[in-house]
Coordinates of C-alpha atoms in Angstrom, one line a residue:
X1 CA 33.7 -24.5 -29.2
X2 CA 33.1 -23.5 -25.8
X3 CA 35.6 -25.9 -24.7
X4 CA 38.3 -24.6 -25.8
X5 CA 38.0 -21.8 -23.5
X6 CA 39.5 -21.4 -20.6
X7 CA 40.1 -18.8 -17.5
X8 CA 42.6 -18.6 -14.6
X9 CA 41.6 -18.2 -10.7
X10 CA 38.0 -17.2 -11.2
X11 CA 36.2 -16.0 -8.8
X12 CA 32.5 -14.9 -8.5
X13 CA 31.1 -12.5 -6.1
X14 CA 27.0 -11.8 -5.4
X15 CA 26.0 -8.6 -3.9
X16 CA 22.7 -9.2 -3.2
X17 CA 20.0 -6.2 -2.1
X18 CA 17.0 -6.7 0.6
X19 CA 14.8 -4.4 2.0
X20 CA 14.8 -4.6 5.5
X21 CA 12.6 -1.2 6.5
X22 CA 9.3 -1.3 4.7
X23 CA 7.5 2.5 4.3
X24 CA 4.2 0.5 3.9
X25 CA 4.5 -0.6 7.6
X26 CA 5.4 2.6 8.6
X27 CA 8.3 4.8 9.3
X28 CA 11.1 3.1 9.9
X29 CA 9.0 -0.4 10.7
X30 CA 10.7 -3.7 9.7
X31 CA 9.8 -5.6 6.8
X32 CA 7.9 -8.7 7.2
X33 CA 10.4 -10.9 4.8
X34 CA 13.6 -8.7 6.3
X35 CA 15.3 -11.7 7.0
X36 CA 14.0 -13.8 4.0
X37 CA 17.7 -12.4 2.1
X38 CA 19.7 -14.2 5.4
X39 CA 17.8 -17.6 5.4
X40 CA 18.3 -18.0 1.7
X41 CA 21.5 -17.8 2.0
X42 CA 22.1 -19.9 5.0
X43 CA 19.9 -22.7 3.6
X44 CA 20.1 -22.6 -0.3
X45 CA 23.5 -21.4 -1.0
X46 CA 25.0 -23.5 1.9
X47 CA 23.2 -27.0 1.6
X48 CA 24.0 -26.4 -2.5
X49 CA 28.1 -25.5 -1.8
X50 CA 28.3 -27.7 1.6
X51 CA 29.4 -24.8 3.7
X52 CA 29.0 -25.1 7.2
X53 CA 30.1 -21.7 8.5
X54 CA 27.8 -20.7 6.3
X55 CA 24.6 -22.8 7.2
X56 CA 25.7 -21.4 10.7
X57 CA 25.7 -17.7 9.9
X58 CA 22.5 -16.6 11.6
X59 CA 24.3 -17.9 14.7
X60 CA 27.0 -14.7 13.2
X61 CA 25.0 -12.3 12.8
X62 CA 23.6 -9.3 15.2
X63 CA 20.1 -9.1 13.8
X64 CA 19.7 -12.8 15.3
X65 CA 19.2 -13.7 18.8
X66 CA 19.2 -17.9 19.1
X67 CA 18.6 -18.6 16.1
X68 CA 15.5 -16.0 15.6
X69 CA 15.7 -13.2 13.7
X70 CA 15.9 -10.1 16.1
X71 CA 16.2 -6.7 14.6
X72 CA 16.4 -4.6 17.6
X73 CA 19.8 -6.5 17.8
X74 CA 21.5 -4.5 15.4
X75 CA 21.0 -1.5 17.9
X76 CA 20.4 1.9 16.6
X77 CA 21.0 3.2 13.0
X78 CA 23.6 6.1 14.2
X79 CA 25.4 5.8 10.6
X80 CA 24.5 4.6 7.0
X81 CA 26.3 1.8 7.3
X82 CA 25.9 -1.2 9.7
X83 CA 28.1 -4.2 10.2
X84 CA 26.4 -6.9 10.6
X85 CA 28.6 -9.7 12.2
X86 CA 30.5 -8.2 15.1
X87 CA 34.0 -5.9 15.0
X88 CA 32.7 -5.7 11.2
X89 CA 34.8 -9.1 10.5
X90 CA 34.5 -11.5 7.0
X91 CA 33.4 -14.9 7.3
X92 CA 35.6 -17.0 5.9
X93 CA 34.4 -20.7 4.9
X94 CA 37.1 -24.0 5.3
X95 CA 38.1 -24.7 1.5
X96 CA 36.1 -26.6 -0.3
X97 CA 36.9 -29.6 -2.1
X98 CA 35.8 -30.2 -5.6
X99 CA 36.2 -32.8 -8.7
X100 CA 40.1 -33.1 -9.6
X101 CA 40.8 -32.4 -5.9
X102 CA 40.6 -28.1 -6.8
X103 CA 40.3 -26.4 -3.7
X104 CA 37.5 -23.4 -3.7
X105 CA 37.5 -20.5 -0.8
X106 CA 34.8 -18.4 0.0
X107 CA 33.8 -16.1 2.2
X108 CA 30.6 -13.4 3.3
X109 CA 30.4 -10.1 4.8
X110 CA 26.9 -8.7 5.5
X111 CA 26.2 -5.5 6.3
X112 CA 22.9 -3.0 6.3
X113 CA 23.5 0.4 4.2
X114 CA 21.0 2.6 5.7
X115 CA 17.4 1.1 5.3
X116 CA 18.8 -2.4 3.0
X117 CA 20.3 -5.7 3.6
X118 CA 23.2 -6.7 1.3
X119 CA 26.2 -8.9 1.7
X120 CA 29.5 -9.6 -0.3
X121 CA 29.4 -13.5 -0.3
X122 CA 32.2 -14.7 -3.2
X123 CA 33.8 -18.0 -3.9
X124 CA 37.3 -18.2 -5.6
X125 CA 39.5 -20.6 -7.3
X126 CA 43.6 -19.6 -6.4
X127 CA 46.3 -21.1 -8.6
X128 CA 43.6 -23.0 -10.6
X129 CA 42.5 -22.9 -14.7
X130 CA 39.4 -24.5 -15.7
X131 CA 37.5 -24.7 -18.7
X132 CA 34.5 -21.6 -19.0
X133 CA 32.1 -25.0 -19.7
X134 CA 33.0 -25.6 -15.4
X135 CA 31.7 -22.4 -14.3
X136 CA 29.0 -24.0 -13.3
X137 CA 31.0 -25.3 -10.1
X138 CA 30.6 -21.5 -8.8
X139 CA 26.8 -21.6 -9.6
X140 CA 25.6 -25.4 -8.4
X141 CA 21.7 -25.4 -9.5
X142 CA 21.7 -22.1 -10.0
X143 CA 21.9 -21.3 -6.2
X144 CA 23.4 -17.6 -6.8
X145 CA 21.0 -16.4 -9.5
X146 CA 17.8 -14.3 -8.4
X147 CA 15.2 -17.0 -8.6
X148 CA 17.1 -18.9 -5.8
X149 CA 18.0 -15.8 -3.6
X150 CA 15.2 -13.7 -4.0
X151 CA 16.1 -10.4 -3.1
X152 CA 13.5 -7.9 -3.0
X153 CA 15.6 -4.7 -4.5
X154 CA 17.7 -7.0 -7.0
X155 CA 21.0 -7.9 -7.0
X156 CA 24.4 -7.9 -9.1
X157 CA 27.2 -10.9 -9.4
X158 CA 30.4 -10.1 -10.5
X159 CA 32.7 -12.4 -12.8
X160 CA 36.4 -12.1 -12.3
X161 CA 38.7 -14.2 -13.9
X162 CA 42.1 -14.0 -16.2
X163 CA 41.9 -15.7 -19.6
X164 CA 43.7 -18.6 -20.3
X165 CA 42.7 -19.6 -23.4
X166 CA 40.5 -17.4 -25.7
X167 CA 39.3 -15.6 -28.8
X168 CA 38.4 -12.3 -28.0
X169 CA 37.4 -10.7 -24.6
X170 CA 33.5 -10.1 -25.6
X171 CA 33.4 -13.8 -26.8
X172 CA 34.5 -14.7 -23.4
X173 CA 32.4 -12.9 -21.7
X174 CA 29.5 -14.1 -24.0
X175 CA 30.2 -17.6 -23.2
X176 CA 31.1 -17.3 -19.5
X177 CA 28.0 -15.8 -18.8
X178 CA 26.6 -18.6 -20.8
X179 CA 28.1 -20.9 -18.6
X180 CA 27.5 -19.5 -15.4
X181 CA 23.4 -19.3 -15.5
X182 CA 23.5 -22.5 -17.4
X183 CA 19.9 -21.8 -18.6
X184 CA 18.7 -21.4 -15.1
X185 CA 17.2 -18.0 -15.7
X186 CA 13.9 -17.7 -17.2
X187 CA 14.5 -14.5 -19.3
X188 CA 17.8 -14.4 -21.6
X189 CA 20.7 -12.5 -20.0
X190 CA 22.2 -10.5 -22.7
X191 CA 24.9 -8.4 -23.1
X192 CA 24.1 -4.5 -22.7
X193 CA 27.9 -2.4 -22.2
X194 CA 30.7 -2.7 -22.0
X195 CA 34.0 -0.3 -20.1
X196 CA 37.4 -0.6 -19.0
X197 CA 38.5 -0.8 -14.9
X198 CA 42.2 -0.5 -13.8
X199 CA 43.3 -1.8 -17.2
X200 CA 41.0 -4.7 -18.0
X201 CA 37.6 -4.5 -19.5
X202 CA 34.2 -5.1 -17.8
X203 CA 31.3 -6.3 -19.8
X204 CA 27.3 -5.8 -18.3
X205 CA 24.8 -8.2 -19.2
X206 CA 20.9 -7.4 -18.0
X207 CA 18.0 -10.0 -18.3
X208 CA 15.9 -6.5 -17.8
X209 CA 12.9 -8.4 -16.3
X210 CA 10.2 -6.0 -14.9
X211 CA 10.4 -7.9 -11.9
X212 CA 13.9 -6.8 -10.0
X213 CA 13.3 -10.4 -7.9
X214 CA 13.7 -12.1 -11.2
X215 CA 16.3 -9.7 -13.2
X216 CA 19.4 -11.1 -13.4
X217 CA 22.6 -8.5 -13.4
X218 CA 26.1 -9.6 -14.4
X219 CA 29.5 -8.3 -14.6
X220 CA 31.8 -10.0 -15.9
X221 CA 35.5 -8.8 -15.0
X222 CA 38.3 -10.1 -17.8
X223 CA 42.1 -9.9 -16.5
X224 CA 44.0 -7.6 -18.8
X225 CA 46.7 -5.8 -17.3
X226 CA 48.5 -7.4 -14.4
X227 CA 47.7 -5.0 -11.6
X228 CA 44.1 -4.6 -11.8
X229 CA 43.6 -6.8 -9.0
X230 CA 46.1 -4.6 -6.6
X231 CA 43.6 -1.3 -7.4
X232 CA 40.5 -3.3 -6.0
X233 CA 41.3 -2.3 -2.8
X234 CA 38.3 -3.2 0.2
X235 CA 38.3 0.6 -0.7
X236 CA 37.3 0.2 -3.9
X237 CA 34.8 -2.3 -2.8
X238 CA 32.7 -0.5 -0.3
X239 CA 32.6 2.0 -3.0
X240 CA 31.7 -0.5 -5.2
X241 CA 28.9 -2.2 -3.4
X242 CA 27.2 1.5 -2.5
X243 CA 26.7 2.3 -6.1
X244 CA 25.2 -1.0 -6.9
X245 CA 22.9 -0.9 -4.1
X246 CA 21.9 2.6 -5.5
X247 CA 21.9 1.2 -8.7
X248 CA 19.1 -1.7 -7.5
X249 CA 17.1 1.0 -5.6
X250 CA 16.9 3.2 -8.6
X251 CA 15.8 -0.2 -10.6
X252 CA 13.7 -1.2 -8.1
X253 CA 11.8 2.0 -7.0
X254 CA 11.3 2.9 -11.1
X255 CA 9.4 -0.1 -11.4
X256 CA 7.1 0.3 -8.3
X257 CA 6.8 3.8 -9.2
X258 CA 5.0 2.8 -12.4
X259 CA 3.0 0.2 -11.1
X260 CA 1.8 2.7 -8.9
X261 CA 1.2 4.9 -12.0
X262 CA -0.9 2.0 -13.6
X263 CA -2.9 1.2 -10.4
X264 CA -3.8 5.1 -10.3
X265 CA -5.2 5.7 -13.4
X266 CA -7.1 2.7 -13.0
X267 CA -8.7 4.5 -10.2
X268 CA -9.5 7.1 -12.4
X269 CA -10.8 5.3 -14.8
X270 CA -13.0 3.6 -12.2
X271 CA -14.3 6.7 -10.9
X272 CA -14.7 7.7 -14.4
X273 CA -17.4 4.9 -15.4
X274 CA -19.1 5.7 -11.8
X275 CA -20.0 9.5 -13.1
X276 CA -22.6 8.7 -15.4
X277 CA -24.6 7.0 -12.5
X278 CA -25.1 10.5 -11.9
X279 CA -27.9 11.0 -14.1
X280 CA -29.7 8.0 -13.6
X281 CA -29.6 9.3 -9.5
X282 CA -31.1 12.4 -10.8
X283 CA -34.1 10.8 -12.2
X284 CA -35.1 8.7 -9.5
X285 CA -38.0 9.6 -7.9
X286 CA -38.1 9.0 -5.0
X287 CA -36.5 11.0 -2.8
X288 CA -35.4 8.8 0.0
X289 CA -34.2 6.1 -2.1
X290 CA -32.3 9.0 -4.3
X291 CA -30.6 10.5 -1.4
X292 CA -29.6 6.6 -0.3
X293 CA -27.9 6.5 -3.8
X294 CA -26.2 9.4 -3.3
X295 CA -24.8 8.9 -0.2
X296 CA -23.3 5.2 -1.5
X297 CA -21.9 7.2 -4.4
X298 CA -20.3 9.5 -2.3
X299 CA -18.9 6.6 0.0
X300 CA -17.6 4.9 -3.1
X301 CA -16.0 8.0 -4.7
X302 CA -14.3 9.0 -1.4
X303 CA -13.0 5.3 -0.9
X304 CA -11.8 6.0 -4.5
X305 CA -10.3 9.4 -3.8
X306 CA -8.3 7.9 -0.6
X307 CA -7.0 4.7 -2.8
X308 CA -5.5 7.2 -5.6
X309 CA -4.4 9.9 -3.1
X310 CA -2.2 7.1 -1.6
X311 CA -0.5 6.1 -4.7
X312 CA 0.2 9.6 -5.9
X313 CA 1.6 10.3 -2.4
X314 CA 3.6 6.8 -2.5
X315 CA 4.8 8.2 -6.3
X316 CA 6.2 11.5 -5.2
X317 CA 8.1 9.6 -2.4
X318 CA 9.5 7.6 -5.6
X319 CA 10.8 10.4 -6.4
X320 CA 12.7 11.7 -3.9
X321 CA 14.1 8.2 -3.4
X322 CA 14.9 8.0 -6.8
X323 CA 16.9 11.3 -6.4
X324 CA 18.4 10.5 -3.2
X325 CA 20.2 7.3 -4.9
X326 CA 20.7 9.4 -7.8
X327 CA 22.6 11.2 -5.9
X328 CA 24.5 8.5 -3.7
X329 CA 25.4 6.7 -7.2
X330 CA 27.4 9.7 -8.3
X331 CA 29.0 10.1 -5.3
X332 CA 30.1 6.2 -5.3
X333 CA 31.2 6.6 -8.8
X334 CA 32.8 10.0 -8.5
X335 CA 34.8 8.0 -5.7
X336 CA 36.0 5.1 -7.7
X337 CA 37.2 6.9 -10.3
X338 CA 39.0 9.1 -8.5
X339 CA 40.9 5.5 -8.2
X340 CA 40.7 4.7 -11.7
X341 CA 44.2 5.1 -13.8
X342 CA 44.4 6.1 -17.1
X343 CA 42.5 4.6 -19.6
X344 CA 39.8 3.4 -18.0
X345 CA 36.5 4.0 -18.9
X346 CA 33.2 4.0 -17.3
X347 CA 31.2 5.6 -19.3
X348 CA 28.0 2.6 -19.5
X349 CA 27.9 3.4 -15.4
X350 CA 27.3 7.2 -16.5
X351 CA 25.1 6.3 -18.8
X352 CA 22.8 4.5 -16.3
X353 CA 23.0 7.6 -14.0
X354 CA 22.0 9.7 -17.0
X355 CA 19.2 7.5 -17.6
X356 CA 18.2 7.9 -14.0
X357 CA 18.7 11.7 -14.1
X358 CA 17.3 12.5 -17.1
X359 CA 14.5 9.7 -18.1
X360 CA 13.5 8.2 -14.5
X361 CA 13.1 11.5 -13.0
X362 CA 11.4 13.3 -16.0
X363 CA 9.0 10.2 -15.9
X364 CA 7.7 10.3 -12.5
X365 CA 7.4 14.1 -12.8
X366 CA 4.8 13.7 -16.1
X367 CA 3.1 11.0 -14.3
X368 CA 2.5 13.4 -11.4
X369 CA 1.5 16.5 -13.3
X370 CA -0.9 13.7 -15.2
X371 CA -2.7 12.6 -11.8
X372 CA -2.8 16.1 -10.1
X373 CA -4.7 17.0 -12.7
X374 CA -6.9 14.0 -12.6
X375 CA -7.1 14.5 -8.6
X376 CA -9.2 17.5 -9.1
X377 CA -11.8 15.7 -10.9
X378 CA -12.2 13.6 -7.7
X379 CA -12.3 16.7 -5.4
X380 CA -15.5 18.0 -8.0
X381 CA -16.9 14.9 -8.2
X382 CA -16.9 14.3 -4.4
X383 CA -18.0 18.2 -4.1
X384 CA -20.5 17.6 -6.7
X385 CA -22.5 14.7 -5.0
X386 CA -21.8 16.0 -1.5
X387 CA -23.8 19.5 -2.5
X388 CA -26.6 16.9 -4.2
X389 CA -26.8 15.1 -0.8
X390 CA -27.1 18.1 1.2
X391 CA -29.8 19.2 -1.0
X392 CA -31.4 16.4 -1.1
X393 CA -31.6 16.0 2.7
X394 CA -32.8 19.0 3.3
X395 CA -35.6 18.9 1.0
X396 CA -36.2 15.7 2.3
X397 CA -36.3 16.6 5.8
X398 CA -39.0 19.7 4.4
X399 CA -41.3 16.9 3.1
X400 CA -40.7 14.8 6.1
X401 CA -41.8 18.0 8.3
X402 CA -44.9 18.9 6.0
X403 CA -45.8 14.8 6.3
X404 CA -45.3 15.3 10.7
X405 CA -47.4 18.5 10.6
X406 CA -50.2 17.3 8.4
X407 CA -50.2 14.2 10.5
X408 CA -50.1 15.9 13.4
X409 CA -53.1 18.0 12.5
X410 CA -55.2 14.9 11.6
X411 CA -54.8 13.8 15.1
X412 CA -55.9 16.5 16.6
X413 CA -58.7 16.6 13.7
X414 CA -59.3 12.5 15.2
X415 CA -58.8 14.0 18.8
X416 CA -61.5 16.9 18.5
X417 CA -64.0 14.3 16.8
X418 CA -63.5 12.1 19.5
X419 CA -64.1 14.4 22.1
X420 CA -67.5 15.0 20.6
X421 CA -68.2 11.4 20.5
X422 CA -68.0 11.4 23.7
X423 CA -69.3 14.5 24.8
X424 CA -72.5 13.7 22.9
X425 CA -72.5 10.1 24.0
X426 CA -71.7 10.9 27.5
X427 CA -74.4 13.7 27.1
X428 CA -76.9 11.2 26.3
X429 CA -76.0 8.6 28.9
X430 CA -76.5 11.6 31.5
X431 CA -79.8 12.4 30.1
X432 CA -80.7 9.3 30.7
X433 CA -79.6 8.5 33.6
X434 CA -81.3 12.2 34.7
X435 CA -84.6 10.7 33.3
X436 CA -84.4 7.4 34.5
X437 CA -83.8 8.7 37.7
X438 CA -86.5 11.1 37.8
X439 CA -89.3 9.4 35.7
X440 CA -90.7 7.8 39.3
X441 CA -91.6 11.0 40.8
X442 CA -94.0 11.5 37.6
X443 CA -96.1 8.5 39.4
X444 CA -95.8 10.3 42.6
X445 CA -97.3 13.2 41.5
X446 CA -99.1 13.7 38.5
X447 CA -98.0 16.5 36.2
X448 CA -100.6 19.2 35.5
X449 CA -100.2 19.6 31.9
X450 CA -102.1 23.3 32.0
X451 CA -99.5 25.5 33.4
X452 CA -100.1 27.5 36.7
X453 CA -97.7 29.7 37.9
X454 CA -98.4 30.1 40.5
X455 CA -98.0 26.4 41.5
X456 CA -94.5 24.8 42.7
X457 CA -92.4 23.5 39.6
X458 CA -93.1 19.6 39.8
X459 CA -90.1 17.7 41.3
X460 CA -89.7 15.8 37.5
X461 CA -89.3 19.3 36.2
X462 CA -87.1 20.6 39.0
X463 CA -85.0 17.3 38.8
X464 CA -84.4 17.6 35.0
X465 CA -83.5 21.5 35.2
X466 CA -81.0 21.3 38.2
X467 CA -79.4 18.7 36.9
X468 CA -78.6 20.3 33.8
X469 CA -77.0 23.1 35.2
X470 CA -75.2 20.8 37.7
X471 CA -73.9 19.1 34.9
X472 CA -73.4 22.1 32.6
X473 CA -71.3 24.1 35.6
X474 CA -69.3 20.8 36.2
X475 CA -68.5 20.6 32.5
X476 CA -67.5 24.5 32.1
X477 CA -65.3 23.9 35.6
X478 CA -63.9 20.7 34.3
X479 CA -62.7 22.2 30.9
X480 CA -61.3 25.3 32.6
X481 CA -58.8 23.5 34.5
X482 CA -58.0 21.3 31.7
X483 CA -57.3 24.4 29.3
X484 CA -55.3 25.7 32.4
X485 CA -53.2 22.3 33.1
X486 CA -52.4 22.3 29.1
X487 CA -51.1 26.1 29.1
X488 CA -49.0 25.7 32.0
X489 CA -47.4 22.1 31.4
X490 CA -47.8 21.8 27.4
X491 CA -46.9 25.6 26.6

């Protein structure tokens, strides 16, 4: 039973990994939960273990100003590594007293490794065996585990302890674990590899949860050989902590990167179902509610193109930041074991780097050649419905300048016929105004209806005939400068 085991001076550290510069913000722009990894840790972990230096630690820390979080505090990035709490000290808590008057230390040291928050924050027991079953002492309501600290890139805690009573080295680890998340973790954490460092073995257990917030890493650290604490030098550590934050950002940027894989083919797929609308466009009728259609289509398509342009551009930035920590990872583990001493084996580390290298990469790179290939069905679609619009428009502004001519011409067709109205109305009313006016000189003087030559014309007659070429010559002058006023003004 699990009673039966039990472990010396264990100790349990949490490296947990935040992102403090967000790319979707922009270059270099701070995350909008930056600080979320420093006030979990100041409230949760310290209300659960009643720490005070720790409840007071943004009061410690550069990146806080009164009490607010203030990154331009933390100055400029001139190096990867930033301390965070000034002259790069550790803060160490007053001991802690617990049941059977044990005593338990603890300390924290926060620092940023290039664009990420993470901290070394680990509680110890000195001079002191317990049962595995009281590991939950170093875990109080699960305050350490993911779901309490949330940490946006993941994070790892390490299990250190020297057997006291046991079985076998795996079974302890098994049961420690066991003990430690004390069913606190929604997804099982299950053993994965297992090595040897400076003499003692080191198991890995992995909850392997798609979401790095949620997936809970352990290490768990079994005392063989003597010595082993001696070679975990603060050496060793920073070495340590650089490959696990390489670790989460590989973990962490894989997942994202096929989310954003996903989230692109859906666009595709999207755009695909919008095609066919093609044809029914192309049957429509009318032209100005055809050319309406296409121009929404070729809105929707470009909004389309611009959505999935982002995620393949965010996916080959994946990449290379899967590459980069490829790359830092080696380094960190080439470093540690050039400390290692013979004997040791690290071989599941490797193995992750391999997987990294060899699957992560190769990945990314078929999901790319996939989309590339599905971009240029968006750059022929979009080329495709712009050449229908530009058709389109122009033969609708043809139609629309046959419709202004032929209008035009019917009101100048209206305009001529209306001049006639009135020329022949007008006409009339002057003929009658004419007779009216020259009817009384009929009474004056009678008209001698057998002509005589040789007689005066009769002042009706000479009244009707002058006026008519009066009004004739009046017309022809009037027109003429009209004609003249529309050639020089009207072109």
């Amino acid at each position: 039973m699990s009673q039966e085991w039990q472990i010396k001076n264990p100790s349990i550290s949490l490296y947990p990994f935040h992102q403090r510069d967000d790319r979707d913000e922009g270059y270099k722009q701070v995350a909008k939960n930056a600080q979320n990894l420093w006030e979990n840790l100041a409230d949760n972990v310290a209300k659960e273990f009643n720490i005070n230096e720790l409840n007071a630690l943004r009061d410690k820390l550069i990146c806080y100003k009164n009490g607010v979080y203030y990154p331009d505090g933390e100055g400029e990035n001139l190096t990867l590594v930033k301390l965070l709490i000034p002259d790069g000290k550790t803060l160490n808590f007053l001991p802690i007293t617990q049941p059977d008057n044990q005593k338990l230390d603890g300390s924290i040291y926060a620092l940023r490794i290039h664009d990420s928050y993470t901290a070394d924050l680990t509680f110890c027991y000195k001079n002191v065996t317990i049962k595995v079953a009281d590991l939950t002492r170093l875990n109080p309501e699960g305050c350490l585990l993911p779901n309490a600290i949330q940490p946006s890139l993941g994070q790892t805690l390490l299990l250190y302890a020297a057997p006291a009573v046991y079985n076998t080295y795996r079974k302890l680890a098994d049961e420690s674990v066991k003990a430690f998340v004390q069913n606190k973790q929604p997804a099982s954490v299950d053993f994965r590899a297992e090595g040897k460092l400076f003499g003692s073995p080191i198991f890995e257990y992995d909850s392997r949860e798609d979401d790095v917030r949620q997936r809970c890493h352990i290490l768990v650290w079994l005392q063989e050989n003597s010595q082993t604490l001696k070679f975990a030098t603060p050496t060793f550590n920073s070495y340590l902590m650089n490959l696990l934050c390489s670790r989460a950002k590989i973990v962490f940027v894989y997942r994202e990167a096929r989310k954003r894989y996903h989230q692109a083919q859906q666009i595709v797929g999207e755009l695909e179902k919008k095609l066919p609308e093609l044809g029914a466009i192309e049957s429509e009728q009318n032209r100005q509610v055809k050319l309406q259609k296409l121009k929404e289509l070729l809105a929707e398509v470009r909004t389309k193109m611009l959505a999935f342009a982002q995620q393949v551009r965010y996916l080959q930035e994946d990449r290379n930041t899967i590459d980069t920590n490829a790359e830092n990872y080696g380094e960190a583990l080439t470093r540690i074991r050039g400390l290692c001493i013979p004997g040791d084996n690290l071989d599941f580390w490797q193995r992750f780097l391999d997987l990294a290298e060899d699957k992560y990469q190769r990945q990314i790179e078929i999901d790319l050649n996939y989309l590339i290939a599905s971009q240029n069905l968006f750059q022929q679609s979009i080329s495709t419905v712009r050449g229908m619009v530009e058709i389109e428009q122009v033969e609708l502004d043809r139609e629309q300048m046959e419709l202004y001519k032929q209008q035009e011409d019917r009101e100048k067709k209206r305009s001529r016929q209306l001049e006639n109205i009135i020329f022949f109305v007008g006409t009339a009313i002057g003929g009658g105004q004419i007779f009216s006016a020259a009817y009384p000189l009929i009474k004056d003087t009678p008209i001698q209806w057998q002509p005589d030559f040789s007689l005066p014309l009769h002042p009706f007659a000479a009244t009707i005939i002058f006026s008519l070429l009066f009004g004739l010559g009046f017309g022809l002058l009037t027109l003429g400068i009209a004609v003249l006023v529309r050639k020089t003004f009207l072109g």
